[in-house]
Coordinates of N, CA and C in Angstrom, one line a residue:
M1 N 17.7 34.4 15.9 CA 17.5 35.7 16.5 C 18.3 35.7 17.8
K2 N 18.4 36.9 18.3 CA 19.2 37.1 19.5 C 18.4 38.0 20.5
S3 N 18.4 37.6 21.8 CA 17.7 38.4 22.8 C 18.7 38.7 23.9
I4 N 18.6 39.8 24.6 CA 19.5 40.2 25.7 C 18.5 40.5 26.9
F5 N 18.8 39.9 28.0 CA 18.0 40.1 29.2 C 19.0 40.7 30.3
K6 N 18.5 41.7 31.0 CA 19.3 42.3 32.1 C 18.6 41.8 33.4
I7 N 19.4 41.1 34.2 CA 18.8 40.5 35.4 C 19.5 41.1 36.6
S8 N 18.8 41.5 37.6 CA 19.3 42.2 38.7 C 19.9 41.3 39.8
S9 N 19.5 40.1 39.8 CA 19.8 39.3 41.0 C 20.8 38.1 40.8
I10 N 21.7 38.2 39.8 CA 22.7 37.2 39.6 C 23.8 37.5 40.5
K11 N 24.1 36.6 41.5 CA 25.1 36.8 42.5 C 26.4 35.9 42.3
N12 N 26.2 34.7 41.9 CA 27.3 33.8 41.9 C 27.2 32.8 40.7
N13 N 28.2 31.9 40.6 CA 28.2 30.9 39.5 C 27.1 29.9 39.6
K14 N 26.5 29.7 40.8 CA 25.4 28.8 40.9 C 24.2 29.4 40.2
D15 N 24.0 30.8 40.4 CA 22.9 31.4 39.6 C 23.1 31.3 38.1
V16 N 24.3 31.5 37.7 CA 24.6 31.5 36.3 C 24.3 30.1 35.7
M17 N 24.7 29.0 36.4 CA 24.4 27.7 35.9 C 22.9 27.3 36.0
K18 N 22.3 27.8 37.0 CA 20.8 27.6 37.1 C 20.1 28.2 35.9
I19 N 20.4 29.4 35.6 CA 19.7 30.1 34.4 C 20.1 29.4 33.1
K20 N 21.4 29.1 33.0 CA 21.9 28.6 31.7 C 21.3 27.2 31.5
N21 N 21.2 26.3 32.5 CA 20.6 25.0 32.4 C 19.1 25.1 32.0
A22 N 18.4 26.0 32.6 CA 17.0 26.2 32.3 C 16.8 26.6 30.9
I23 N 17.5 27.6 30.5 CA 17.3 28.2 29.1 C 17.7 27.1 28.0
T24 N 18.9 26.5 28.2 CA 19.4 25.6 27.2 C 18.5 24.3 27.1
N25 N 17.6 24.0 28.0 CA 16.8 22.9 27.9 C 15.7 23.0 26.9
Y26 N 15.4 24.3 26.4 CA 14.4 24.5 25.4 C 14.9 24.2 24.0
E27 N 14.0 23.6 23.2 CA 14.3 23.3 21.9 C 14.4 24.7 21.1
G28 N 15.4 24.8 20.3 CA 15.6 26.0 19.5 C 16.7 26.9 20.0
I29 N 17.2 26.6 21.2 CA 18.3 27.5 21.7 C 19.6 27.1 21.1
V30 N 20.3 28.1 20.5 CA 21.5 27.9 19.8 C 22.7 28.1 20.7
A31 N 22.6 29.2 21.5 CA 23.7 29.6 22.4 C 23.1 30.4 23.6
C32 N 23.8 30.3 24.7 CA 23.4 31.1 25.9 C 24.7 31.5 26.6
Q33 N 24.9 32.8 26.7 CA 26.1 33.4 27.4 C 25.6 34.3 28.5
I34 N 26.2 34.2 29.7 CA 25.8 35.0 30.8 C 27.0 35.7 31.4
N35 N 26.9 37.0 31.6 CA 27.9 37.8 32.2 C 27.4 38.1 33.6
K36 N 28.0 37.4 34.6 CA 27.6 37.6 36.0 C 27.8 39.0 36.5
E37 N 28.9 39.6 36.2 CA 29.3 40.9 36.7 C 28.3 42.0 36.2
N38 N 27.8 41.9 35.0 CA 26.9 42.9 34.5 C 25.4 42.4 34.6
G39 N 25.2 41.2 34.9 CA 23.8 40.6 35.0 C 23.1 40.5 33.7
V40 N 23.9 40.2 32.6 CA 23.4 40.2 31.3 C 23.4 38.7 30.8
V41 N 22.2 38.4 30.2 CA 22.0 37.0 29.6 C 21.7 37.3 28.1
E42 N 22.6 36.7 27.3 CA 22.5 36.8 25.8 C 22.1 35.4 25.3
V43 N 21.0 35.3 24.6 CA 20.5 34.1 24.1 C 20.3 34.2 22.5
V44 N 20.9 33.2 21.8 CA 20.7 33.1 20.4 C 19.8 31.9 20.2
Y45 N 18.7 32.1 19.4 CA 17.7 31.1 19.3 C 17.0 31.1 18.0
D46 N 16.3 30.0 17.7 CA 15.5 29.9 16.5 C 14.1 30.2 16.9
N47 N 13.5 31.3 16.4 CA 12.2 31.8 16.9 C 11.1 30.9 16.3
Y48 N 11.4 29.9 15.5 CA 10.4 28.9 15.1 C 10.0 28.1 16.3
F49 N 10.9 27.8 17.2 CA 10.7 26.9 18.4 C 10.4 27.7 19.7
I50 N 11.0 28.8 19.9 CA 10.8 29.5 21.1 C 10.8 31.0 20.9
N51 N 10.2 31.8 21.8 CA 10.2 33.3 21.6 C 10.8 33.9 22.9
E52 N 11.0 35.2 22.8 CA 11.5 36.0 23.9 C 10.7 35.9 25.1
E53 N 9.4 36.0 25.0 CA 8.5 35.9 26.1 C 8.6 34.6 26.9
A54 N 8.7 33.5 26.2 CA 8.9 32.2 26.9 C 10.2 32.2 27.7
M55 N 11.2 32.7 27.1 CA 12.5 32.7 27.8 C 12.5 33.6 29.0
S56 N 11.9 34.8 28.9 CA 11.8 35.7 30.1 C 10.9 35.1 31.2
E57 N 9.9 34.4 30.8 CA 9.0 33.7 31.8 C 9.8 32.6 32.5
C58 N 10.6 31.9 31.7 CA 11.5 30.8 32.3 C 12.4 31.4 33.4
I59 N 13.1 32.5 33.0 CA 14.0 33.2 34.0 C 13.3 33.6 35.2
E60 N 12.1 34.3 35.0 CA 11.3 34.8 36.2 C 10.8 33.6 37.0
N61 N 10.4 32.5 36.4 CA 10.0 31.4 37.2 C 11.0 30.8 38.1
L62 N 12.3 31.0 37.7 CA 13.4 30.6 38.6 C 13.6 31.5 39.8
G63 N 12.9 32.6 39.8 CA 13.0 33.5 40.9 C 13.9 34.7 40.7
Y64 N 14.3 35.0 39.4 CA 15.1 36.1 39.1 C 14.2 37.3 38.5
T65 N 14.7 38.5 38.7 CA 14.0 39.6 38.2 C 14.7 40.2 37.0
I66 N 13.9 40.3 35.9 CA 14.4 41.0 34.7 C 14.1 42.5 34.7
I67 N 15.1 43.3 34.5 CA 14.9 44.7 34.6 C 15.0 45.3 33.2

């Protein structure tokens, strides 16, 4: 499956790496690509292991706002 999150507060490469490291630590994540300029996080995952709600919660727990 694929989910796309729009995040309003990605400012630099440190933010990108923080989000990417947190997401890719979950079992079932196949790929994670982040476009810093547009604030878009695209995640390809196996929904047997993880769901969209868990990923959005992970991002929000890091202090970012999903819009």
